[in-house]
Short mmCIF file of C-alpha atoms and ligand atoms in Angstrom, two decimals:
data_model
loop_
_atom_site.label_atom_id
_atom_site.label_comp_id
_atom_site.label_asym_id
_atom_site.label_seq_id
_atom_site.Cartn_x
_atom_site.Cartn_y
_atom_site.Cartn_z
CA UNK D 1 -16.93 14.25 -23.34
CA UNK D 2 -14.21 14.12 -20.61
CA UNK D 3 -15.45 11.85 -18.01
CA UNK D 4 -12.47 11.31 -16.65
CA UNK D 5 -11.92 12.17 -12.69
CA UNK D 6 -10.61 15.99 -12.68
CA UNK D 7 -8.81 17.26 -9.16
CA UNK D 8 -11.26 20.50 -8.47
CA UNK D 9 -10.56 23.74 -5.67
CA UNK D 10 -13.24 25.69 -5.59
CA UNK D 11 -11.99 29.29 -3.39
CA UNK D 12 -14.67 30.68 -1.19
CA UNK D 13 -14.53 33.72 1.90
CA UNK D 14 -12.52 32.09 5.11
CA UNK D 15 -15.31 30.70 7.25
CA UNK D 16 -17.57 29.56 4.82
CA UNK D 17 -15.06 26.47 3.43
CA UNK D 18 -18.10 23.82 5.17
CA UNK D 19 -21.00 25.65 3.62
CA UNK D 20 -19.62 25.35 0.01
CA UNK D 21 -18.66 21.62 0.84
CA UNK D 22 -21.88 20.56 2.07
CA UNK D 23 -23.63 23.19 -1.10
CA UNK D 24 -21.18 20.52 -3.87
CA UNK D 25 -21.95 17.54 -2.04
CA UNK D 26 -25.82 18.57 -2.76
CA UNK D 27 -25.14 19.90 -6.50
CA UNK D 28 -23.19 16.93 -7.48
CA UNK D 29 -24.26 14.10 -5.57
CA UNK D 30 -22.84 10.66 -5.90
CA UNK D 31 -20.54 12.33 -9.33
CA UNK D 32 -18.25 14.26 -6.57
CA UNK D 33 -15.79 12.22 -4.68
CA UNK D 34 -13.36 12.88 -1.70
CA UNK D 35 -15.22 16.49 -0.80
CA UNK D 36 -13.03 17.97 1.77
CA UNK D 37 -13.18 21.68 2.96
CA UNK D 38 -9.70 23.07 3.32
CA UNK D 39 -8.13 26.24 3.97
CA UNK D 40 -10.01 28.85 1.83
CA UNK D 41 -12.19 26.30 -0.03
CA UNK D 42 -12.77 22.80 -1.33
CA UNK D 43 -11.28 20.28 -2.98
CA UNK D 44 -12.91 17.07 -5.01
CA UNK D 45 -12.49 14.99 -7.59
CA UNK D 46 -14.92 14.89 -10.46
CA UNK D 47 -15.89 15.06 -14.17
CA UNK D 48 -16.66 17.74 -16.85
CA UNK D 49 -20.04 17.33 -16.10
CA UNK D 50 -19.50 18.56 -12.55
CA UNK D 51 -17.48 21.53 -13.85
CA UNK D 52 -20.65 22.83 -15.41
CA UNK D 53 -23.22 21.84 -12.82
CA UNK D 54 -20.88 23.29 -10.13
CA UNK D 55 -20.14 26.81 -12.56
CA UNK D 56 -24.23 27.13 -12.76
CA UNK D 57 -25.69 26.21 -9.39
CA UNK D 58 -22.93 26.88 -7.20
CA UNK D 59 -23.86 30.32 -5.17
CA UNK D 60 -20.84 30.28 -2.47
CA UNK D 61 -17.86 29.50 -4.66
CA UNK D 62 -16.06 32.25 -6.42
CA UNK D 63 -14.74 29.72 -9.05
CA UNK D 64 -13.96 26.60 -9.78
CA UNK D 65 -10.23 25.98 -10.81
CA UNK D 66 -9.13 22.71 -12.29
CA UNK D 67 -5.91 21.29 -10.88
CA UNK D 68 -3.48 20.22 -13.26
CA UNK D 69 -0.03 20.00 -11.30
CA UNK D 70 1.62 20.64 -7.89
CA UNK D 71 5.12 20.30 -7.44
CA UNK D 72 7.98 21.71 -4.57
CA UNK D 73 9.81 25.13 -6.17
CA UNK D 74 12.73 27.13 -4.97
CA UNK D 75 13.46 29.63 -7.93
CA UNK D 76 11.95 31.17 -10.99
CA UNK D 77 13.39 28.74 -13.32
CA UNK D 78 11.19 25.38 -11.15
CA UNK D 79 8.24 27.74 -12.15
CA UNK D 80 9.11 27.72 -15.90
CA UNK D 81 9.86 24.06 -15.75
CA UNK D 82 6.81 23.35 -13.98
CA UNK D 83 4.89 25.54 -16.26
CA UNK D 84 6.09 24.13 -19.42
CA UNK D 85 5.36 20.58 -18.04
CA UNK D 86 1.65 21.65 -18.44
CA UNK D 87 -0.09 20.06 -21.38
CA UNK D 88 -2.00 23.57 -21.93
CA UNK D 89 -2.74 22.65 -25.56
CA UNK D 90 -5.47 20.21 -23.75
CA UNK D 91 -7.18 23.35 -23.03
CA UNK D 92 -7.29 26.07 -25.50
CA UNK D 93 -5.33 26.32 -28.82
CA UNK D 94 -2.90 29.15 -29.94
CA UNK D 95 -5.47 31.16 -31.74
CA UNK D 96 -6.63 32.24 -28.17
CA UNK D 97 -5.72 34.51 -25.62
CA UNK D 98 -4.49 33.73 -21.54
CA UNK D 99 -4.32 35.86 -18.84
CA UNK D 100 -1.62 34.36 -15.34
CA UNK D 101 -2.84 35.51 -12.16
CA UNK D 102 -0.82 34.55 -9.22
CA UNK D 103 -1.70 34.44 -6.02
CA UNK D 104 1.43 33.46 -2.95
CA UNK D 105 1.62 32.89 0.29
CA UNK D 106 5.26 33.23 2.37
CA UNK D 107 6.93 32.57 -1.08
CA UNK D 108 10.57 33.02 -0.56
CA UNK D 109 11.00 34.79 -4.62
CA UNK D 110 11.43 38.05 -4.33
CA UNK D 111 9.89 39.44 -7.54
CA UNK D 112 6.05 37.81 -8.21
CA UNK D 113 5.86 40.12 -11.22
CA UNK D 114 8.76 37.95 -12.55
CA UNK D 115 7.29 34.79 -11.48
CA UNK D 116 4.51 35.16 -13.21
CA UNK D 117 6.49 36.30 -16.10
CA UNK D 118 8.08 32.84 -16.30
CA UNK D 119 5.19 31.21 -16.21
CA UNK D 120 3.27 32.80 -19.43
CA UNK D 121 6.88 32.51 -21.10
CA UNK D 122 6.91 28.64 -20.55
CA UNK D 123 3.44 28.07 -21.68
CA UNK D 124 4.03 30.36 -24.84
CA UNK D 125 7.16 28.23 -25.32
CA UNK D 126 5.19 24.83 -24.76
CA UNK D 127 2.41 26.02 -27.56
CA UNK D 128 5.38 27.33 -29.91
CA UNK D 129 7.12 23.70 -29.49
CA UNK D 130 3.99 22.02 -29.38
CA UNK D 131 1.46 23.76 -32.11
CA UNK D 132 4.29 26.05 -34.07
CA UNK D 133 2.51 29.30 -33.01
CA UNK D 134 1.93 31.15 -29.50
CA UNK D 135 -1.38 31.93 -28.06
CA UNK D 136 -1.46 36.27 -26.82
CA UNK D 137 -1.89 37.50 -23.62
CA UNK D 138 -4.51 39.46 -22.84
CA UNK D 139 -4.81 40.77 -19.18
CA UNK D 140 -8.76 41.74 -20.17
CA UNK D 141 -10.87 39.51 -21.65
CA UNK D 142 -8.44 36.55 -21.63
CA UNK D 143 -9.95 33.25 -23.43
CA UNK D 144 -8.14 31.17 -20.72
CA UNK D 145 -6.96 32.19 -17.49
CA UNK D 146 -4.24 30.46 -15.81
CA UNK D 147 -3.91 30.68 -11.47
CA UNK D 148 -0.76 30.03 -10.30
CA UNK D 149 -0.49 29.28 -6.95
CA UNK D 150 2.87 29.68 -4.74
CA UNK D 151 3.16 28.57 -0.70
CA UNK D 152 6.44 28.88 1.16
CA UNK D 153 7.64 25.76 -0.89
CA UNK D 154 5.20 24.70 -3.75
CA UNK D 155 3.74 25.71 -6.92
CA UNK D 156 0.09 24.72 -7.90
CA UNK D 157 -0.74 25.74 -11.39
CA UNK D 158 -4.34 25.93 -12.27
CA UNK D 159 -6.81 26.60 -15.59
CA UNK D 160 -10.07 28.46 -14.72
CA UNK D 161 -13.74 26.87 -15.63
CA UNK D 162 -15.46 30.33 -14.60
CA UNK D 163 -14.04 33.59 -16.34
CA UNK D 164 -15.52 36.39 -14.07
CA UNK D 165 -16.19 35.71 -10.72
CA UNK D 166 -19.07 33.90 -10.02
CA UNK D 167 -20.44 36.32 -7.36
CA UNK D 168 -20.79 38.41 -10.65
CA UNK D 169 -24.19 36.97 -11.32
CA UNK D 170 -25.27 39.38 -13.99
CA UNK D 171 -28.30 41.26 -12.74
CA UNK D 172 -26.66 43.63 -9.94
CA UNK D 173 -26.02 46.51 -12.10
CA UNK D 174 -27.48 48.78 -9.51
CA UNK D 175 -25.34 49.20 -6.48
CA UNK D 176 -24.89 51.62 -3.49
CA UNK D 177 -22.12 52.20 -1.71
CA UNK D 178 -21.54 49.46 0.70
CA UNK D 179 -22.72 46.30 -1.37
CA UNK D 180 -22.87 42.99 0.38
CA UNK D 181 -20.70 40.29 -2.55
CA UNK D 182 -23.81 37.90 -3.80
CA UNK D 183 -21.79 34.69 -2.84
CA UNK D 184 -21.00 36.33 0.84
CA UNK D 185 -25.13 36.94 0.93
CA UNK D 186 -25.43 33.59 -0.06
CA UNK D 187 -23.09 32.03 2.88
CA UNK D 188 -25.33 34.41 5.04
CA UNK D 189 -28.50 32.38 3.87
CA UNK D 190 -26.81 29.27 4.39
CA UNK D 191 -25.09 29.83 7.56
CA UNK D 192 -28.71 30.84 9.26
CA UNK D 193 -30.03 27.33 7.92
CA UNK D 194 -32.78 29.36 6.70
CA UNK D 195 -35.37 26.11 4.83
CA UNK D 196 -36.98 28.84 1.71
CA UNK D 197 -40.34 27.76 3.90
CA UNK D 198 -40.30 30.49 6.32
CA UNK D 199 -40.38 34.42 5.22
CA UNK D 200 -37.23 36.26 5.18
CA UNK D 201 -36.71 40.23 5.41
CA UNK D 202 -33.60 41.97 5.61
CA UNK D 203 -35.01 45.74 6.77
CA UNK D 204 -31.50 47.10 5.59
CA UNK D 205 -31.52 45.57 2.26
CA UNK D 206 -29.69 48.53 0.35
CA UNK D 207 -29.18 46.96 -3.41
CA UNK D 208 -31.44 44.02 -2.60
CA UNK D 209 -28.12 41.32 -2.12
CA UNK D 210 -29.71 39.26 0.53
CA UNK D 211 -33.45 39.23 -0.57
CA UNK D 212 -32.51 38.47 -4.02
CA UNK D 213 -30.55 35.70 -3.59
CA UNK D 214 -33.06 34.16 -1.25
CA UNK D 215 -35.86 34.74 -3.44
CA UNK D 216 -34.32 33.29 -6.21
CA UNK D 217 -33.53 30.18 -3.56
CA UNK D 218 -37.30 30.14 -2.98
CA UNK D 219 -37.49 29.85 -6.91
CA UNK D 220 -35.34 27.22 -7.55
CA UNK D 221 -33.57 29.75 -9.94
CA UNK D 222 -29.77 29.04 -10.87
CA UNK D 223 -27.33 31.78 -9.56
CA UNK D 224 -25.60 31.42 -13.32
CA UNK D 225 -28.61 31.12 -14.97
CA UNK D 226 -27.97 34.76 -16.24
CA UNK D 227 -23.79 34.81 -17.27
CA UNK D 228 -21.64 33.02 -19.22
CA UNK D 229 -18.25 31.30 -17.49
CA UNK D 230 -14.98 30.37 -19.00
CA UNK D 231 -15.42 26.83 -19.80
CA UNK D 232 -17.56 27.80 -22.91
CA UNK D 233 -14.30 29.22 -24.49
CA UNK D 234 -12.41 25.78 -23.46
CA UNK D 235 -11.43 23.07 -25.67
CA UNK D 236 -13.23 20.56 -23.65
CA UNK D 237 -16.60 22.45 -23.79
CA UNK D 238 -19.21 20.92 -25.64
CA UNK D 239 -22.60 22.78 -26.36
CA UNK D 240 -25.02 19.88 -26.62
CA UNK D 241 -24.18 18.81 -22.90
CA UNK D 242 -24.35 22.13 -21.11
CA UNK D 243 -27.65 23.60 -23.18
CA UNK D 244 -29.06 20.60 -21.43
CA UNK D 245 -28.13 21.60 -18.18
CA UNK D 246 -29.34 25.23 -18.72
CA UNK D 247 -32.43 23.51 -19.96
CA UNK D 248 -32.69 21.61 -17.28
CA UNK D 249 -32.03 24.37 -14.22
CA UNK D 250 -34.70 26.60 -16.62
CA UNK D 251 -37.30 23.60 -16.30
CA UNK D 252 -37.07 23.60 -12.69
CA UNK D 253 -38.17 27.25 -11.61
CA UNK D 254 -41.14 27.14 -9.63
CA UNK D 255 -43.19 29.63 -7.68
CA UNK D 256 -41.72 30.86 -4.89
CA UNK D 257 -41.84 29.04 -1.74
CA UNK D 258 -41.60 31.61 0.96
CA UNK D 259 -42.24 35.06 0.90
CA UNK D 260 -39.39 37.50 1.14
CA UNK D 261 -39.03 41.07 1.79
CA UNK D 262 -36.53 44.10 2.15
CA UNK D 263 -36.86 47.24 3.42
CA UNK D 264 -34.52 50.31 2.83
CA UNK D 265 -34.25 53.62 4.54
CA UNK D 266 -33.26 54.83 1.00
CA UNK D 267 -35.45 55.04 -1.42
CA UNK D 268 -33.05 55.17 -4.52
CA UNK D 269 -31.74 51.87 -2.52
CA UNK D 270 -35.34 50.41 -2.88
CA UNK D 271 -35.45 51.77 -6.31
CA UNK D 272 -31.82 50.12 -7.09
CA UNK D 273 -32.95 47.11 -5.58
CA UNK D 274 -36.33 46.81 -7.38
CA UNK D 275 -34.14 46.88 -11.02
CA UNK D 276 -31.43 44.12 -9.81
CA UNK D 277 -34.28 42.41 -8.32
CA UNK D 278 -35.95 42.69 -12.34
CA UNK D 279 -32.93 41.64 -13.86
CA UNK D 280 -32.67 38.51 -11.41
CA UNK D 281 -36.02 37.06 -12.50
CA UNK D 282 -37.57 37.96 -8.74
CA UNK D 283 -39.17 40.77 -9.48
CA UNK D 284 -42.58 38.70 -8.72
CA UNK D 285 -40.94 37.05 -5.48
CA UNK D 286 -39.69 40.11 -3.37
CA UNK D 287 -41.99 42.55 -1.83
CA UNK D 288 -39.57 45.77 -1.20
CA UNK D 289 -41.08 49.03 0.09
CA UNK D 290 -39.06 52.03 1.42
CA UNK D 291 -38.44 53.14 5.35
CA UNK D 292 -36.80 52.92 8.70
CA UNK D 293 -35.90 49.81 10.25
CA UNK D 294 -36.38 51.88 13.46
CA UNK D 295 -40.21 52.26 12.51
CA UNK D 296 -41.01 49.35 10.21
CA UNK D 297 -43.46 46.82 11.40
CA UNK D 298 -43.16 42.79 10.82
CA UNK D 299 -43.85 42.32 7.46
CA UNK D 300 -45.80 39.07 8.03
CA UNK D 301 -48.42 37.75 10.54
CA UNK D 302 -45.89 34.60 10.65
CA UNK D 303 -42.84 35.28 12.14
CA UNK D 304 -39.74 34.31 10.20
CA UNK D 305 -35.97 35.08 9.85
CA UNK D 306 -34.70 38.22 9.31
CA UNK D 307 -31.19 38.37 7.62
CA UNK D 308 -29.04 41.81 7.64
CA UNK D 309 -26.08 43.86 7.21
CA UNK D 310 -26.94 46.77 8.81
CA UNK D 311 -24.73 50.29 8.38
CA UNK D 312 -21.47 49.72 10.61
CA UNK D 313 -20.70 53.46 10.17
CA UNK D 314 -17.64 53.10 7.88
CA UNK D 315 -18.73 53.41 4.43
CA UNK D 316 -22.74 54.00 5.44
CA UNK D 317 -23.83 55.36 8.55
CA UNK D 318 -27.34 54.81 10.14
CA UNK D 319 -30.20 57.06 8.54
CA UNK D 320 -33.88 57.38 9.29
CA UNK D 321 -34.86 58.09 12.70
CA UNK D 322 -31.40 57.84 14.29
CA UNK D 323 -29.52 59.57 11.71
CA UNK D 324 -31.79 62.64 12.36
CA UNK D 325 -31.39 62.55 16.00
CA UNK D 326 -27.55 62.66 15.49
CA UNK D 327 -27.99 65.93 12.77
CA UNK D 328 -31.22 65.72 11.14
CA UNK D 329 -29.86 64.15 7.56
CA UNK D 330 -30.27 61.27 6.03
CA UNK D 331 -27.02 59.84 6.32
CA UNK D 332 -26.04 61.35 9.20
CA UNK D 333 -21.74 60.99 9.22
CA UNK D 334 -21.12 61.97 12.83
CA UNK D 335 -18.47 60.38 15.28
CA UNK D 336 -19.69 57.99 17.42
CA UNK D 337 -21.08 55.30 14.50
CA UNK D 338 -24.29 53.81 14.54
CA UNK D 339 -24.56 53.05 18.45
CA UNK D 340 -27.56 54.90 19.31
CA UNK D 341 -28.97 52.80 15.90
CA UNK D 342 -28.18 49.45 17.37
CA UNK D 343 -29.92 49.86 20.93
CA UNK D 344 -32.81 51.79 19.43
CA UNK D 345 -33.46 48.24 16.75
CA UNK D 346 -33.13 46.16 19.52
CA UNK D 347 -35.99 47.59 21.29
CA UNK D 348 -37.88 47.74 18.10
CA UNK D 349 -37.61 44.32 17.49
CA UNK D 350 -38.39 42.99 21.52
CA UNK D 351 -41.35 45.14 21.31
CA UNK D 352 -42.31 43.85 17.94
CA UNK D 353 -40.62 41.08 16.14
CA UNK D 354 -41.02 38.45 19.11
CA UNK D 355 -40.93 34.70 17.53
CA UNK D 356 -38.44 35.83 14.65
CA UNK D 357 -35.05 35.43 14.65
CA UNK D 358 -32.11 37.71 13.10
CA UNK D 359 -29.07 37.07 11.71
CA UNK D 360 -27.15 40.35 11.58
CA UNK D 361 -23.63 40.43 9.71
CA UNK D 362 -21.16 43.43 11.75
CA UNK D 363 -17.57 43.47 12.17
CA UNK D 364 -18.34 45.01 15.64
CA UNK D 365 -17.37 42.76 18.54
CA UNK D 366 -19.38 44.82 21.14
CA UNK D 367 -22.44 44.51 18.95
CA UNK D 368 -24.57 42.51 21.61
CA UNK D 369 -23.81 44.56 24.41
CA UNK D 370 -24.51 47.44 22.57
CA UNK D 371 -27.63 46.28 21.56
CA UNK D 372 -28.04 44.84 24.99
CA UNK D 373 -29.01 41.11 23.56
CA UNK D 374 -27.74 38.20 23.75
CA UNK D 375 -26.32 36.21 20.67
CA UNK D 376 -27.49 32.64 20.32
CA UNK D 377 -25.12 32.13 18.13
CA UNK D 378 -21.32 33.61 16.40
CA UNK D 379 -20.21 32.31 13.11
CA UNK D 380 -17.25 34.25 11.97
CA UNK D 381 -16.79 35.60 8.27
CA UNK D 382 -15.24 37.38 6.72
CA UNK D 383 -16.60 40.35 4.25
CA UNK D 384 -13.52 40.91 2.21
CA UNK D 385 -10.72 42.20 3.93
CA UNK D 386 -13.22 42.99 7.36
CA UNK D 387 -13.25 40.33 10.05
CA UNK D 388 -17.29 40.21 10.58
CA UNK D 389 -19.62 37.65 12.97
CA UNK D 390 -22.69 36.33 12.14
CA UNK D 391 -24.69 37.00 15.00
CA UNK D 392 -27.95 35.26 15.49
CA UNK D 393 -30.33 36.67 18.28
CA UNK D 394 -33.99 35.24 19.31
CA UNK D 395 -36.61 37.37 19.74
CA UNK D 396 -38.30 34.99 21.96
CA UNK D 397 -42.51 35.44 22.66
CA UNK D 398 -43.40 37.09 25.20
CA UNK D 399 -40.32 37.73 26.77
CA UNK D 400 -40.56 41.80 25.52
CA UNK D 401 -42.08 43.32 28.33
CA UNK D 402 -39.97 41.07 30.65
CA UNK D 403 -36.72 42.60 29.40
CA UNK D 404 -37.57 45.99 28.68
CA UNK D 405 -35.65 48.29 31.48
CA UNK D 406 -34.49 45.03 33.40
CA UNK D 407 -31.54 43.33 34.27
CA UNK D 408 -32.57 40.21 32.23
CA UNK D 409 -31.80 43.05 29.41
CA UNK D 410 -28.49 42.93 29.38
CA UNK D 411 -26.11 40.60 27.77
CA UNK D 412 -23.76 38.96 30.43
CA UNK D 413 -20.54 40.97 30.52
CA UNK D 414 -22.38 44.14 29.79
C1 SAM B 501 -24.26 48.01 4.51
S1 SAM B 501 -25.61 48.59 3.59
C2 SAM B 501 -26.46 47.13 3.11
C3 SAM B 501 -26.01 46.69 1.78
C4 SAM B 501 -26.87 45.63 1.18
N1 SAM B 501 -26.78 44.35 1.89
C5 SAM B 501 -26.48 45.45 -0.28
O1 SAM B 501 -25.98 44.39 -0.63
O2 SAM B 501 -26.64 46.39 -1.05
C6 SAM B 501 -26.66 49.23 4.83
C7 SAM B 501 -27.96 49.80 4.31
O3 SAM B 501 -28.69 50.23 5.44
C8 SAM B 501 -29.48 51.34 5.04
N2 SAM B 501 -29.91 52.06 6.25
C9 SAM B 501 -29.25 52.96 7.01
N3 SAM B 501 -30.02 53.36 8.05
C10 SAM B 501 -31.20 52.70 7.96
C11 SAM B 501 -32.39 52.67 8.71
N4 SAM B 501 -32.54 53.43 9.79
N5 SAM B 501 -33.40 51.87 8.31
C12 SAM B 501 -33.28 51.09 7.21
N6 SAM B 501 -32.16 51.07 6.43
C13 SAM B 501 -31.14 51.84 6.81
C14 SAM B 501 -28.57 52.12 4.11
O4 SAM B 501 -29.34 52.95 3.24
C15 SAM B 501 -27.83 51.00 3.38
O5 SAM B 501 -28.46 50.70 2.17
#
């Protein structure tokens, strides 16, 4: 096996580049050196071994891309020279099939359909000069999959460990409209610090995102525990090693150690939810029950964390109680968003969720004065192309009856 050091990026959502470092320093341990968030992920330097470990346990990354060159460019032809510097025959033979995707950033070339061109011509050049046959493309189910990486002035070429993207877990195959990714639900978990000892409900839970990743946390179940990833098809792979790993992340399930629920105003959501959460091995760990987030009481004596993203009114509008108000349906797609939604759960949950905190995901800046709380804290994020916040608010004891109606109600700046 390849023990030799290997330079490792690992891309994750903007904002959560010092979750995922602190997530590999804790999955690799003392085998990861130099971890450093940068922009849009992490980089380290590690072995094979960490490749694997990193592909299987790794919930906030969406892959892990092996470095093998960076070097300045200015024109199409530094690309194929760069390319065809590559010793790709390291990694998969000319029997297989490749796939270039190519990412850029203020590169001054004008075509990038053409730049990647070059690049699959140079590496089908270097395996007909170096092996006496080409490997095909295939833009599909590629074997390999090449990144290519342009800035303003350099070229970072890449090979891929993971295949599909590792927030494609393999047991979401039920989905509604406004699905949360399973790596962004994860950076959720991980941004509120939540310790899988305290219960965690997400009353909007739609699919089930956010309760099935945390239950499987509170399993101790590996988020690729259910897919297979790229490396498998690469020359370096070797079977022994990495059925031991799976071996050893199967031999270390456990029963759960919090409870954790969701709640869905939907009840083909619930339904949706209850499959994924099936297919994720959770079925057992996740209480999920249909109904309105406006009406639903604590789920547990002991308060705990509640973890959400609600409707913002773009793809999914409020239902339930305040979607009839606004027309009587369901899913109520009126002008004026979920407002009336957010000030009516904010009462609901001074009256009744006092000692718990939430965590509520919403690309809505005015979110805390229209819910007329305070946030504790703001972590930004970003939910694809949708600038969000984090917003953490503390339903502190007692302090209900204080707040209703008064000016201690409102957030400053209201
Ligand atoms: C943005 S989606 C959540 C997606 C979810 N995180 C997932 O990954 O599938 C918002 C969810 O809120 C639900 N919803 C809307 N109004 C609700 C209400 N009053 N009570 C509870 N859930 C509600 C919708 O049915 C939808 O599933």
């Amino acid at each position: 096996m390849n023990t030799s050091p290997l330079s490792l990026f690992l891309p994750c959502a903007a904002g959560v580049e010092g979750l995922l470092a602190d997530e590999v320093a804790r999955i690799c341990g003392d085998s990861a050196q130099q971890v450093r968030a940068a922009r849009g992920g992490v980089t380290l330097s590690a072995g094979w071994p960490a490749v694997m470990r990193l592909n299987l346990h790794s919930r906030l990354t969406q892959r892990v891309l092996l470095q093998l060159m960076v070097r300045p460019y200015r024109s199409e032809q530094d690309l194929y020279e760069a390319a065809a510097a590559v010793r790709w025959e390291d990694w998969f033979g000319p029997r297989q099939s490749f796939k270039i995707e190519l990412t850029a950033q203020h590169s001054p070339l004008k075509s990038l359909n053409f730049a990647a061109l070059k690049v699959k011509d140079a590496v089908a050049d270097r395996f007909r000069e170096q092996r006496g046959s080409r490997p095909d493309v295939d833009t599909q189910r590629p074997d390999a999959r090449i990144f290519v990486h342009l800035t303003a002035e350099s070229v970072t070429l890449y090979i891929d460990t993971s295949g599909e993207p590792l927030f494609k877990r393999g047991w979401r195959a039920d989905k509604g409209d406004a699905p949360l990714k399973e790596t962004l639900a994860a950076a959720m978990i991980a941004a509120s610090g939540w310790d899988a000892r305290t219960p965690l409900y997400d009353p909007c839970c739609g699919s089930g995102t956010i309760a099935i990743e945390a239950a499987q946390i509170a399993c101790g179940i590996a988020p690729g525990s259910l897919r297979r990833f790229g490396f498998e098809q690469l020359l370096p792979h070797q079977a022994a090693e990495w059925a031991a790993l799976k071996q050893e992340a199967l031999a270390a399930r456990h029963a759960p150690t919090a409870p954790v629920f969701g709640s869905d105003v939907s009840h083909r959501m619930v339904d949706f939810a209850q499959r994924n959460a099936q297919r994720a091995g959770v079925a057992d760990a996740v209480q999920l029950r249909g109904g309105d987030a406006l009406q639903r009481m604590p789920p547990t004596e002991v308060p705990g964390v509640m973890l959400l993203n609600p409707p913002y009114g773009e793809r999914i509008e409020a239902g339930g109680v305040a979607g009839a108000q606004r027309g009587g349906r369901e899913q109520a797609q009126v002008e004026g968003g979920s407002g009336d939604f957010f000030a009516q759960l904010a009462a609901h949950w001074k009256k009744h969720y006092a000692g718990w905190t939430a965590w509520v995901l919403s690309p809505d800046a005015k979110l805390p004065t229209r819910m007329r709380l305070k946030e504790s804290r703001r972590i930004p994020m970003w939910n694809g192309p949708i600038e969000c916040r984090l917003l953490r608010f503390d339903m502190v004891a007692g302090s209900a009856r204080r707040r209703e109606g008064g000016a201690g109600d409102a957030a400053p700046g209201a």
